[in-house]
Amino acid sequence: MTGSLTWQALRDLKTSELTRAGDPWHEVSGRSAADRAQVDRAMSAKLRETQESDAAEAALGRLRRLSRNFQYVQTECGLVRTALNGLAGDLIGPQNQLKQALEDAASLNFTVHEDGSVSYPALQVDDLTGATREARGGTSTGSSRLPLEPPVLGPAGQQSLRPGYAAFRPVNPNAEKAQDVADRIARAVRSAREIDARYAKTLDGLRAEKGLDVTAATLKDVFRDTADVRSTAGTHLAEGIPQDKSPAERKKWWDGLTDEQRQEYIRVAPDLIGDLDGIPVLARDQANRNYLPVLIDDLARRGGDEAKTKLDALRMIQDKLGESSHPPMFLLGVGDEGNGRAIVSYGNPDASRHVAAYVPGLGTKLDGEFVTGTMKRAEDTAIGARRVDPSSASIIWLGYDAPQSADVMSKGDAQRGAPAYNEFMAGLSATNANEDPHVTAIGHSYGSLTVGTAAKESGGIPGVDDVILLGSPGVGAQKATELGVGKDHVFVGAADNDPVTHLPTKGESALAAGPAWLLGGPEAVRTANDLFDVGNDDLYFGKDPASEAFGAQRFEVDDGPRMVLEAGKFDAHSQYFEPERDRESAANIARIVGGRPEGIVREKHR
């Protein structure tokens, strides 16, 4: 309706008719989703379980094609509904602006003409000499020019006045008011036309070709259609999200939405929902799975070594999500900002009585090693904890930028990451279905400083009962009691051959001629520490968590292999979680996470 949209049409528009027009599209989308589930879960699954033949394979191929057809119809019809909802929502603003201008015109006894111009009546006013004269009425033509747009000038570049005439003509104060009303009418109509044109283009792009064959390539186009609707209707969707509220308030908002509204956010704006703390896990997982192909496509187009590193890791995560896993895998967050973001849970943390959230440390980023190594640590923890209590889940939280080398370690990354970690943990507390879940915060390497910093923030880490510190260079605290859970609930694993757990203080490092201590291995570290600290319990970021002075519960871990100087390897720093390499440490972590800390094997303090 863009070309013919008048102020009268905008005034009389019933936006509810647009939303009602989307109802049939929603019904078709819903039926297609149900039919697709029937094809995938009943027909195809049953055929695979009971038949093995060429005919069965051919039938499965046809069922896969039917499933793709239903998927296409489900998504595209849902996008039409979303676009119509967005159009209705976006037109409310200019319509209200127009109605307010018309109300002002009526209250001033102005006449609004068919073309949007506004006439105002004559008025008796005092002129410059004090005499009462009639200021003539007139008509003002509105301008849709926005405040920062340049004015449209006449042929001479400016308006002209007849000398000796305008200066003595009585000024009608209604003229300025009428011009304001006319301008507001013109701007409202212009805004509505631009909105209408934007949505018309988007809706036209959703038109399917006659006889369309839905192939895998066609489904890639669905992502582009989704992105198009997202860019068009994104403002309408984003305005409703309580971004600046607490996770508990976001959970309340989400619970207040209809199922249809939730699916609209998950389908069209997954990037707004997928990493929003306070949104239930199943919704976040579904949103992030929808967003992952979009993010992969964006990184593939971007190019460059950094983008390729993240791209390869995301493709590996996507492959893992497509595989069967026990415990099941949930994607709670993903992004390309900084060194990359990924939050993965093994087991459903909303349904589990025992939940652990592990913060990785030095050198961690979104790359292949993160997928094959760091994520496996969380998986190993979940598997071990579920042997202690089947209602257990374990999360790897890469929601911050960890330092990438020891040369740049400072408290800055931990200070920036701690608030984000605390908000994530508050989200877990808001969405967990159990009355009093048992929650464990785990920090490894530099991640232990991030956890320690989070614990020292006002109120501590939301919902956390126990803290585990592994391979720690210090947590920014002198005593375990500073972490807010009581010293009996702070647990430490520190391998004797892990050099990070012997990092001298910054002052000691300087006196020991920089990094020379590291080249000498753990014995050299101990020597350097003994030179400057008789108690040998001060580390780079505070008191050694494994020391008696710190006061935590130290549990037994394997000493690990000695550092290989030639290769610069210190494997003892990375094996705490792995039952294949350090069975006792992995078992102790599992006992704590699973709610049986009394079963840990203890080790003497340093």
GROMACS .gro file of N, CA and C in nm, residues 469 478-481 486-496 501-502 526 534-538 543-557 559 600-606:
model
  141
  469LEU      N    1   3.903  -2.512   4.279
  469LEU     CA    2   4.012  -2.438   4.215
  469LEU      C    3   4.117  -2.539   4.171
  478GLN      N    4   4.347  -1.394   5.003
  478GLN     CA    5   4.446  -1.446   5.096
  478GLN      C    6   4.394  -1.566   5.174
  479LYS      N    7   4.261  -1.579   5.183
  479LYS     CA    8   4.203  -1.689   5.260
  479LYS      C    9   4.078  -1.743   5.189
  480ALA      N   10   4.051  -1.870   5.210
  480ALA     CA   11   3.935  -1.935   5.149
  480ALA      C   12   3.804  -1.871   5.195
  481THR      N   13   3.804  -1.817   5.315
  481THR     CA   14   3.682  -1.756   5.369
  481THR      C   15   3.637  -1.635   5.288
  486GLY      N   16   3.235  -2.040   5.272
  486GLY     CA   17   3.292  -2.108   5.387
  486GLY      C   18   3.411  -2.192   5.345
  487LYS      N   19   3.515  -2.194   5.429
  487LYS     CA   20   3.639  -2.260   5.389
  487LYS      C   21   3.621  -2.410   5.367
  488ASP      N   22   3.523  -2.471   5.433
  488ASP     CA   23   3.500  -2.615   5.415
  488ASP      C   24   3.438  -2.647   5.280
  489HIS      N   25   3.395  -2.545   5.207
  489HIS     CA   26   3.333  -2.566   5.075
  489HIS      C   27   3.421  -2.514   4.961
  490VAL      N   28   3.547  -2.483   4.992
  490VAL     CA   29   3.644  -2.446   4.889
  490VAL      C   30   3.742  -2.561   4.876
  491PHE      N   31   3.752  -2.617   4.755
  491PHE     CA   32   3.834  -2.736   4.731
  491PHE      C   33   3.942  -2.703   4.629
  492VAL      N   34   4.061  -2.757   4.651
  492VAL     CA   35   4.177  -2.721   4.569
  492VAL      C   36   4.247  -2.847   4.520
  493GLY      N   37   4.276  -2.848   4.388
  493GLY     CA   38   4.361  -2.950   4.330
  493GLY      C   39   4.483  -2.883   4.271
  494ALA      N   40   4.603  -2.922   4.319
  494ALA     CA   41   4.727  -2.859   4.273
  494ALA      C   42   4.834  -2.966   4.257
  495ALA      N   43   4.869  -2.997   4.133
  495ALA     CA   44   4.970  -3.098   4.105
  495ALA      C   45   5.109  -3.042   4.133
  496ASP      N   46   5.193  -3.120   4.195
  496ASP     CA   47   5.327  -3.071   4.230
  496ASP      C   48   5.410  -3.039   4.106
  501THR      N   49   5.091  -2.359   3.942
  501THR     CA   50   5.057  -2.355   4.083
  501THR      C   51   5.175  -2.311   4.169
  502HIS      N   52   5.288  -2.280   4.105
  502HIS     CA   53   5.407  -2.231   4.176
  502HIS      C   54   5.448  -2.093   4.128
  526ARG      N   55   6.036  -2.354   4.307
  526ARG     CA   56   6.039  -2.364   4.452
  526ARG      C   57   6.157  -2.287   4.509
  534VAL      N   58   5.949  -1.729   5.292
  534VAL     CA   59   5.986  -1.846   5.372
  534VAL      C   60   5.872  -1.947   5.377
  535GLY      N   61   5.748  -1.899   5.386
  535GLY     CA   62   5.633  -1.989   5.391
  535GLY      C   63   5.601  -2.051   5.257
  536ASN      N   64   5.658  -1.999   5.150
  536ASN     CA   65   5.638  -2.053   5.015
  536ASN      C   66   5.489  -2.063   4.979
  537ASP      N   67   5.411  -1.961   5.016
  537ASP     CA   68   5.268  -1.970   4.991
  537ASP      C   69   5.210  -1.846   4.924
  538ASP      N   70   5.293  -1.760   4.866
  538ASP     CA   71   5.245  -1.646   4.790
  538ASP      C   72   5.264  -1.672   4.641
  543LYS      N   73   4.751  -1.556   4.776
  543LYS     CA   74   4.797  -1.672   4.851
  543LYS      C   75   4.773  -1.801   4.772
  544ASP      N   76   4.866  -1.894   4.784
  544ASP     CA   77   4.854  -2.024   4.718
  544ASP      C   78   4.731  -2.097   4.773
  545PRO      N   79   4.631  -2.127   4.689
  545PRO     CA   80   4.511  -2.195   4.740
  545PRO      C   81   4.541  -2.332   4.801
  546ALA      N   82   4.656  -2.393   4.765
  546ALA     CA   83   4.690  -2.524   4.821
  546ALA      C   84   4.765  -2.514   4.952
  547SER      N   85   4.790  -2.391   4.998
  547SER     CA   86   4.868  -2.373   5.120
  547SER      C   87   4.781  -2.383   5.243
  548GLU      N   88   4.845  -2.414   5.354
  548GLU     CA   89   4.772  -2.421   5.481
  548GLU      C   90   4.720  -2.284   5.520
  549ALA      N   91   4.794  -2.179   5.486
  549ALA     CA   92   4.752  -2.043   5.521
  549ALA      C   93   4.622  -2.005   5.452
  550PHE      N   94   4.600  -2.055   5.332
  550PHE     CA   95   4.477  -2.021   5.260
  550PHE      C   96   4.356  -2.087   5.325
  551GLY      N   97   4.371  -2.211   5.370
  551GLY     CA   98   4.268  -2.275   5.450
  551GLY      C   99   4.161  -2.350   5.375
  552ALA      N  100   4.182  -2.383   5.249
  552ALA     CA  101   4.083  -2.460   5.174
  552ALA      C  102   4.103  -2.609   5.196
  553GLN      N  103   4.015  -2.690   5.137
  553GLN     CA  104   4.026  -2.835   5.144
  553GLN      C  105   4.106  -2.883   5.023
  554ARG      N  106   4.227  -2.932   5.046
  554ARG     CA  107   4.308  -2.979   4.934
  554ARG      C  108   4.281  -3.128   4.912
  555PHE      N  109   4.253  -3.164   4.786
  555PHE     CA  110   4.228  -3.305   4.757
  555PHE      C  111   4.341  -3.362   4.672
  556GLU      N  112   4.350  -3.493   4.673
  556GLU     CA  113   4.461  -3.561   4.608
  556GLU      C  114   4.448  -3.556   4.456
  557VAL      N  115   4.561  -3.528   4.392
  557VAL     CA  116   4.572  -3.534   4.246
  557VAL      C  117   4.705  -3.600   4.214
  559ASP      N  118   5.072  -3.618   4.066
  559ASP     CA  119   5.177  -3.517   4.049
  559ASP      C  120   5.192  -3.475   3.904
  600ILE      N  121   3.587  -3.736   4.920
  600ILE     CA  122   3.712  -3.704   4.851
  600ILE      C  123   3.832  -3.761   4.927
  601VAL      N  124   3.938  -3.788   4.852
  601VAL     CA  125   4.065  -3.830   4.911
  601VAL      C  126   4.146  -3.703   4.933
  602ARG      N  127   4.183  -3.675   5.055
  602ARG     CA  128   4.247  -3.549   5.088
  602ARG      C  129   4.400  -3.558   5.075
  603GLU      N  130   4.460  -3.442   5.059
  603GLU     CA  131   4.605  -3.433   5.050
  603GLU      C  132   4.651  -3.322   5.144
  604LYS      N  133   4.773  -3.337   5.199
  604LYS     CA  134   4.824  -3.236   5.291
  604LYS      C  135   4.844  -3.103   5.220
  605HIS      N  136   4.828  -2.996   5.297
  605HIS     CA  137   4.855  -2.863   5.242
  605HIS      C  138   5.004  -2.847   5.213
  606ARG      N  139   5.034  -2.753   5.130
  606ARG     CA  140   5.174  -2.720   5.106
  606ARG      C  141   5.229  -2.638   5.223
   0.00000   0.00000   0.00000
